[in-house]
CSV table of C-alpha atoms in Angstrom, one decimal:
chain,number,residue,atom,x,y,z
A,1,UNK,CA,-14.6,-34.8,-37.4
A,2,UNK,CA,-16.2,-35.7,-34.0
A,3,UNK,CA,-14.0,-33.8,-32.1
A,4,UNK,CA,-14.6,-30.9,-33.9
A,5,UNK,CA,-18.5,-30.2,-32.2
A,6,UNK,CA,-17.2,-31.1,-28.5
A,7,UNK,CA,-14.4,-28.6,-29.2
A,8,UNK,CA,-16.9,-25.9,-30.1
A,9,UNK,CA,-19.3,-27.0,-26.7
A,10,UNK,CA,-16.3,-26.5,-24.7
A,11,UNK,CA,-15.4,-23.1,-26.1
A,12,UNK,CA,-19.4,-22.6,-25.0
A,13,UNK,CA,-19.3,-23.6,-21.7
A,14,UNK,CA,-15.0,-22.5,-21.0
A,15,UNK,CA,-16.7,-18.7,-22.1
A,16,UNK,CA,-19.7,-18.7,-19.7
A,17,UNK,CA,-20.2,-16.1,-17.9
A,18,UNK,CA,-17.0,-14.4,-19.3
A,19,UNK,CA,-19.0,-12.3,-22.0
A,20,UNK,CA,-20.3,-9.7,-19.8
A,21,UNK,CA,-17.1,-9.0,-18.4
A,22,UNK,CA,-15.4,-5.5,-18.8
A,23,UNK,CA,-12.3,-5.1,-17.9
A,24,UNK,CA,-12.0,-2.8,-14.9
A,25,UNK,CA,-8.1,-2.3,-15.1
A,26,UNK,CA,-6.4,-0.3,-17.6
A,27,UNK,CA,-3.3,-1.0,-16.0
A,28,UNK,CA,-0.6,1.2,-14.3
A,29,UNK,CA,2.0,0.3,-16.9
A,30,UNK,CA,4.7,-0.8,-14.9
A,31,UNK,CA,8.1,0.3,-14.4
A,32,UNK,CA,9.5,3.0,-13.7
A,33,UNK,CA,7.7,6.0,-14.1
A,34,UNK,CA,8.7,9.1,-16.3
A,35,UNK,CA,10.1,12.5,-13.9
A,36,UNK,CA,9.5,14.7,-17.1
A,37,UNK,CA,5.5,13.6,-17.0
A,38,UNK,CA,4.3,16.9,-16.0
A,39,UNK,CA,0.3,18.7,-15.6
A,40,UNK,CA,2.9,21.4,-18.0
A,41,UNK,CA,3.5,18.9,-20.8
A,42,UNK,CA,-0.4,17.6,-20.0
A,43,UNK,CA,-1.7,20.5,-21.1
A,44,UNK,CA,-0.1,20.9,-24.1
A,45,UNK,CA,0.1,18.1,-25.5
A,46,UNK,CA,-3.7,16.2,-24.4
A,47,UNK,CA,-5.7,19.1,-23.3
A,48,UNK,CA,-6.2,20.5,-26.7
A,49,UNK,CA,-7.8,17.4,-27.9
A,50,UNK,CA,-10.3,17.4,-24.7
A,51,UNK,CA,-11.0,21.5,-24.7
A,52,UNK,CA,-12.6,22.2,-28.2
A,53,UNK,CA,-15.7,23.9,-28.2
A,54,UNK,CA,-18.7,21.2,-27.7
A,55,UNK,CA,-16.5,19.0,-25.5
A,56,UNK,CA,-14.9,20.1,-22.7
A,57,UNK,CA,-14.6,24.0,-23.9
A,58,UNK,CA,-15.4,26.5,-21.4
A,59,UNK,CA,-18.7,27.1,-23.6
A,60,UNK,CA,-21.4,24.4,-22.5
A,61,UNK,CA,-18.6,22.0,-21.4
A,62,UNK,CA,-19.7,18.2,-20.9
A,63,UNK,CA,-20.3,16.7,-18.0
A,64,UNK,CA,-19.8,20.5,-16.5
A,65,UNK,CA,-15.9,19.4,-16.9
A,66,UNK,CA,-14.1,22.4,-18.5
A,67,UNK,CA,-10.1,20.9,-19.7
A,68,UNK,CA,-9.0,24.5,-20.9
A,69,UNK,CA,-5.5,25.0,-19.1
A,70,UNK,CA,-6.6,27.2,-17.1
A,71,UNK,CA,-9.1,25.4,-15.3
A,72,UNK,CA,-8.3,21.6,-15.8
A,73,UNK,CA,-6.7,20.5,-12.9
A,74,UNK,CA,-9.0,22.1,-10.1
A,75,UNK,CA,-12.1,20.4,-12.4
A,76,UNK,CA,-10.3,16.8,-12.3
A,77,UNK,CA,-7.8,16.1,-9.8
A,78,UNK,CA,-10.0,14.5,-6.8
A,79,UNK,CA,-13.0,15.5,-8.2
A,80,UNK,CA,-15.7,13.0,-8.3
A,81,UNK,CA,-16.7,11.5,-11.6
A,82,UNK,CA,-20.2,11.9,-13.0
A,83,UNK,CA,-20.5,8.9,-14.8
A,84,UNK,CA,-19.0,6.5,-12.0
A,85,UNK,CA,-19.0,9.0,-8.7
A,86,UNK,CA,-17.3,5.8,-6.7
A,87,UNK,CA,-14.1,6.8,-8.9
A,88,UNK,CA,-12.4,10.4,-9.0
A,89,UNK,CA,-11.5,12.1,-12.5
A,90,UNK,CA,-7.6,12.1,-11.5
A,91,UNK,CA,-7.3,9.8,-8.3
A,92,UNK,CA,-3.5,10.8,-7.9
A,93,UNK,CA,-1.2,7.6,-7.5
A,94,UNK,CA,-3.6,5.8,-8.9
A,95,UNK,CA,-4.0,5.7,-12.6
A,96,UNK,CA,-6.1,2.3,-12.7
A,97,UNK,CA,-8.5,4.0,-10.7
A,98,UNK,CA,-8.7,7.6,-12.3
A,99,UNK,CA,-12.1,7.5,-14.4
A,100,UNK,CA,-10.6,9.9,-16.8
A,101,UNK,CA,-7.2,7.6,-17.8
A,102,UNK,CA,-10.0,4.7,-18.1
A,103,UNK,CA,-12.0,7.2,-20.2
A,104,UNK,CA,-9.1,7.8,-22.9
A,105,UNK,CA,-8.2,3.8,-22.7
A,106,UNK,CA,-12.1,2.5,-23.0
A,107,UNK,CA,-11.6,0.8,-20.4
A,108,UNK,CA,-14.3,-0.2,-17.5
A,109,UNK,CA,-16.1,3.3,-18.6
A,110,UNK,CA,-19.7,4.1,-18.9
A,111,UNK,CA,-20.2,5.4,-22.4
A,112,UNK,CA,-17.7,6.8,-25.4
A,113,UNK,CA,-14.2,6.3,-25.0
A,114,UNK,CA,-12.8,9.9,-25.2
A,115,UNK,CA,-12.2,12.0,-27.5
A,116,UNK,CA,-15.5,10.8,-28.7
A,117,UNK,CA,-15.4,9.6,-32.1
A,118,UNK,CA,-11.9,9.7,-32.3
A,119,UNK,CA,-9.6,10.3,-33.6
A,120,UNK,CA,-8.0,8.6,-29.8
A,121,UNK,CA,-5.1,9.9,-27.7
A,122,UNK,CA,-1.7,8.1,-29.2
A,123,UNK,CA,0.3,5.7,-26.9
A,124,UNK,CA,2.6,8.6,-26.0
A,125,UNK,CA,-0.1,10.6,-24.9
A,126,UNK,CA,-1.9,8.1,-22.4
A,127,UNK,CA,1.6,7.0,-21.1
A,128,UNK,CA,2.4,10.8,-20.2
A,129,UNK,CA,-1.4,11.1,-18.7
A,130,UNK,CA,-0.7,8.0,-17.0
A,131,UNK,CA,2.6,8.3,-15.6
A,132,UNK,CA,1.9,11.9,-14.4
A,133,UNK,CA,-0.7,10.3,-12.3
A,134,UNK,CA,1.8,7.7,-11.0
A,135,UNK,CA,3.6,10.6,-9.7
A,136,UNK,CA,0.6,11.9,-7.8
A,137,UNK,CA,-0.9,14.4,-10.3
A,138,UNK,CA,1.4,17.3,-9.4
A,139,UNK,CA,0.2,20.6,-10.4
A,140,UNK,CA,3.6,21.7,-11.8
């Protein structure tokens, strides 16, 4: 029974410092990266989650961000965040470092993960976002 408080102490002390952490690196994913991850497929299958009215709708968008199809791409690919303006909404190549792929993991982000309040992009849905970064964020 001893053992049992020294085991908590050093659960203490192993965990200093650690809580305050955030993770800064959604990851990349790995491997080889999907040719049919298209801006074409972005916007129809993620866009209309971001783009309702009171979010990222061309009516008082947030963040002045408007992700109708029409006008994503020149509003995030290279653009400076607001939140974090050391990181670019869409760096393309670069998915660990596109504020907006950190955004929809809720990962290393300043506020809400995105959508706000859910309900959150599926795994498919990040790994097309993702991987269409990999491939440099065409606009195709």
């Amino acid at each position: 029974m001893r053992a049992r408080p020294f085991f908590l102490l050093f659960l203490l002390f192993a965990s200093c410092g650690k809580l305050n952490e955030i993770p800064t690196d959604p990851g990349d994913g790995g491997g080889a990266v999907d040719p049919t991850a298209t801006f074409t497929r972005v916007k129809s299958e993620v866009l209309p989650a971001c783009s309702a009215v009171g979010c990222h709708g061309s009516i008082a968008p947030q963040q002045n961000m408007v992700l109708t199809a029409d006008r994503a791409y020149e509003n995030i690919v290279s653009v400076a965040s607001v939140e974090n303006p050391s990181l670019n909404r869409i760096a393309p190549g670069d998915p660990a470092n596109s504020y907006l792929y950190r955004k929809i993991n809720g990962v290393g982000i300043t506020g809400d993960r995105m959508p706000q309040g859910g309900p959150f992009l599926s795994g498919a849905q990040i790994a097309l976002v993702r991987d269409w970064i990999r491939r440099g964020a065409p606009n195709d």
